[in-house]
PDB file of C-alpha atoms in Angstrom:
ATOM      1  CA  GLU Z 592     -25.293 227.864 -77.422  1.00  0.00           C
ATOM      2  CA  THR Z 593     -24.976 227.319 -73.640  1.00  0.00           C
ATOM      3  CA  VAL Z 594     -23.552 223.829 -74.149  1.00  0.00           C
ATOM      4  CA  ASP Z 595     -20.993 225.229 -76.605  1.00  0.00           C
ATOM      5  CA  ILE Z 596     -19.889 227.810 -74.042  1.00  0.00           C
ATOM      6  CA  ILE Z 597     -19.546 225.150 -71.338  1.00  0.00           C
ATOM      7  CA  VAL Z 598     -17.525 222.900 -73.653  1.00  0.00           C
ATOM      8  CA  ALA Z 599     -15.296 225.826 -74.668  1.00  0.00           C
ATOM      9  CA  THR Z 600     -14.635 226.975 -71.096  1.00  0.00           C
ATOM     10  CA  ALA Z 601     -14.553 223.682 -69.142  1.00  0.00           C
ATOM     11  CA  GLY Z 602     -10.800 223.309 -69.413  1.00  0.00           C
ATOM     12  CA  VAL Z 603     -10.201 226.819 -68.071  1.00  0.00           C
ATOM     13  CA  VAL Z 604     -12.790 226.593 -65.288  1.00  0.00           C
ATOM     14  CA  ALA Z 605     -11.782 223.136 -64.000  1.00  0.00           C
ATOM     15  CA  PRO Z 606      -8.461 224.170 -62.395  1.00  0.00           C
ATOM     16  CA  LYS Z 607     -10.185 227.132 -60.710  1.00  0.00           C
ATOM     17  CA  ALA Z 608     -13.380 225.307 -59.672  1.00  0.00           C
ATOM     18  CA  LEU Z 609     -12.392 224.980 -56.002  1.00  0.00           C
ATOM     19  CA  ASP Z 610     -11.424 228.657 -55.794  1.00  0.00           C
ATOM     20  CA  ILE Z 611     -14.778 229.577 -57.349  1.00  0.00           C
ATOM     21  CA  THR Z 612     -16.816 227.403 -54.992  1.00  0.00           C
ATOM     22  CA  LYS Z 613     -14.901 228.485 -51.886  1.00  0.00           C
ATOM     23  CA  ARG Z 614     -15.677 232.093 -52.760  1.00  0.00           C
ATOM     24  CA  PHE Z 615     -19.281 231.167 -53.568  1.00  0.00           C
ATOM     25  CA  TYR Z 616     -19.863 229.529 -50.166  1.00  0.00           C
ATOM     26  CA  GLY Z 617     -17.987 232.261 -48.302  1.00  0.00           C
ATOM     27  CA  THR Z 618     -20.051 234.997 -49.921  1.00  0.00           C
ATOM     28  CA  MET Z 619     -23.350 233.134 -49.718  1.00  0.00           C
ATOM     29  CA  LEU Z 620     -22.989 232.268 -46.048  1.00  0.00           C
ATOM     30  CA  LYS Z 621     -21.776 235.744 -45.147  1.00  0.00           C
ATOM     31  CA  GLU Z 622     -24.807 237.289 -46.836  1.00  0.00           C
ATOM     32  CA  HIS Z 623     -27.231 234.567 -45.685  1.00  0.00           C
ATOM     33  CA  PRO Z 624     -25.978 233.084 -42.388  1.00  0.00           C
ATOM     34  CA  GLU Z 625     -29.367 231.437 -41.863  1.00  0.00           C
ATOM     35  CA  LEU Z 626     -28.360 228.945 -44.583  1.00  0.00           C
ATOM     36  CA  LEU Z 627     -25.770 227.390 -42.254  1.00  0.00           C
ATOM     37  CA  ALA Z 628     -28.701 225.453 -40.791  1.00  0.00           C
ATOM     38  CA  TYR Z 629     -28.814 223.395 -44.009  1.00  0.00           C
ATOM     39  CA  PHE Z 630     -25.226 222.182 -43.749  1.00  0.00           C
ATOM     40  CA  ASN Z 631     -23.827 219.278 -41.772  1.00  0.00           C
ATOM     41  CA  PRO Z 632     -21.954 220.807 -38.798  1.00  0.00           C
ATOM     42  CA  ALA Z 633     -19.384 218.003 -39.062  1.00  0.00           C
ATOM     43  CA  HIS Z 634     -18.307 219.514 -42.389  1.00  0.00           C
ATOM     44  CA  ASN Z 635     -17.502 222.758 -40.550  1.00  0.00           C
ATOM     45  CA  VAL Z 636     -18.900 224.986 -43.273  1.00  0.00           C
ATOM     46  CA  PRO Z 637     -17.604 227.582 -44.154  1.00  0.00           C
ATOM     47  CA  ILE Z 638     -14.154 226.808 -42.690  1.00  0.00           C
ATOM     48  CA  SER Z 639     -13.757 223.307 -44.143  1.00  0.00           C
ATOM     49  CA  ILE Z 640     -13.313 222.778 -47.862  1.00  0.00           C
ATOM     50  CA  HIS Z 641     -15.541 219.657 -47.855  1.00  0.00           C
ATOM     51  CA  GLN Z 642     -18.638 221.382 -49.271  1.00  0.00           C
ATOM     52  CA  PRO Z 643     -16.758 223.606 -51.756  1.00  0.00           C
ATOM     53  CA  THR Z 644     -14.788 220.563 -52.938  1.00  0.00           C
ATOM     54  CA  ALA Z 645     -17.954 218.527 -53.448  1.00  0.00           C
ATOM     55  CA  LEU Z 646     -19.545 221.320 -55.482  1.00  0.00           C
ATOM     56  CA  ALA Z 647     -16.346 221.931 -57.461  1.00  0.00           C
ATOM     57  CA  ASN Z 648     -16.149 218.238 -58.336  1.00  0.00           C
ATOM     58  CA  MET Z 649     -19.762 218.246 -59.530  1.00  0.00           C
ATOM     59  CA  ILE Z 650     -19.218 221.381 -61.638  1.00  0.00           C
ATOM     60  CA  VAL Z 651     -16.227 219.761 -63.324  1.00  0.00           C
ATOM     61  CA  ALA Z 652     -18.138 216.485 -63.784  1.00  0.00           C
ATOM     62  CA  TYR Z 653     -21.099 218.264 -65.374  1.00  0.00           C
ATOM     63  CA  ALA Z 654     -18.895 220.411 -67.606  1.00  0.00           C
ATOM     64  CA  SER Z 655     -16.896 217.362 -68.694  1.00  0.00           C
ATOM     65  CA  SER Z 656     -20.049 215.374 -69.460  1.00  0.00           C
ATOM     66  CA  ILE Z 657     -22.305 218.186 -70.698  1.00  0.00           C
ATOM     67  CA  GLN Z 658     -22.847 216.560 -74.073  1.00  0.00           C
ATOM     68  CA  ASP Z 659     -23.825 213.240 -72.452  1.00  0.00           C
ATOM     69  CA  LEU Z 660     -24.963 213.493 -68.837  1.00  0.00           C
ATOM     70  CA  SER Z 661     -25.897 209.804 -68.593  1.00  0.00           C
ATOM     71  CA  PRO Z 662     -22.679 208.855 -66.723  1.00  0.00           C
ATOM     72  CA  LEU Z 663     -23.759 211.232 -63.924  1.00  0.00           C
ATOM     73  CA  LEU Z 664     -27.259 209.809 -63.693  1.00  0.00           C
ATOM     74  CA  VAL Z 665     -26.424 206.265 -62.605  1.00  0.00           C
ATOM     75  CA  PRO Z 666     -28.488 204.827 -59.744  1.00  0.00           C
ATOM     76  CA  GLY Z 667     -26.772 205.518 -56.436  1.00  0.00           C
ATOM     77  CA  GLY Z 668     -24.508 208.112 -58.044  1.00  0.00           C
ATOM     78  CA  ALA Z 669     -23.679 211.665 -57.082  1.00  0.00           C
ATOM     79  CA  VAL Z 670     -26.705 213.291 -58.716  1.00  0.00           C
ATOM     80  CA  GLU Z 671     -29.061 210.924 -56.916  1.00  0.00           C
ATOM     81  CA  ALA Z 672     -27.307 211.653 -53.616  1.00  0.00           C
ATOM     82  CA  ILE Z 673     -27.563 215.416 -54.178  1.00  0.00           C
ATOM     83  CA  CYS Z 674     -31.248 215.136 -55.075  1.00  0.00           C
ATOM     84  CA  HIS Z 675     -31.939 212.986 -52.030  1.00  0.00           C
ATOM     85  CA  ARG Z 676     -30.176 215.430 -49.699  1.00  0.00           C
ATOM     86  CA  HIS Z 677     -31.897 218.479 -51.155  1.00  0.00           C
ATOM     87  CA  CYS Z 678     -35.302 216.767 -50.919  1.00  0.00           C
ATOM     88  CA  ALA Z 679     -34.624 215.683 -47.322  1.00  0.00           C
ATOM     89  CA  LEU Z 680     -33.847 219.301 -46.422  1.00  0.00           C
ATOM     90  CA  ALA Z 681     -36.862 220.588 -48.396  1.00  0.00           C
ATOM     91  CA  ILE Z 682     -34.631 222.735 -50.621  1.00  0.00           C
ATOM     92  CA  HIS Z 683     -36.614 224.263 -53.465  1.00  0.00           C
ATOM     93  CA  PRO Z 684     -35.292 225.569 -56.813  1.00  0.00           C
ATOM     94  CA  GLU Z 685     -36.005 229.179 -55.890  1.00  0.00           C
ATOM     95  CA  GLN Z 686     -33.576 228.835 -52.973  1.00  0.00           C
ATOM     96  CA  HIS Z 687     -30.734 228.400 -55.480  1.00  0.00           C
ATOM     97  CA  ARG Z 688     -31.186 231.870 -56.979  1.00  0.00           C
TER      98      ARG Z 688
END
């Protein structure tokens, strides 16, 4: 059921993904300024759109590949880079809630 919803809405969400992620980071960092410590200062979060763009691109990639995620799981690919970065920063799943 969840996959069906993602497939049905991917085309509508994709053009708005950057707007969604910019709002997400703006709200999250306003409510939890201590999280700025996890972001690369060179990316100038929350002013820069680097981080929101990266997340928006991954949302669109996942939604576009939801029925076959294997293209996203290639060695050295984006998912591996995200996992490596989150592990290096000791980010735990409960911190994404």
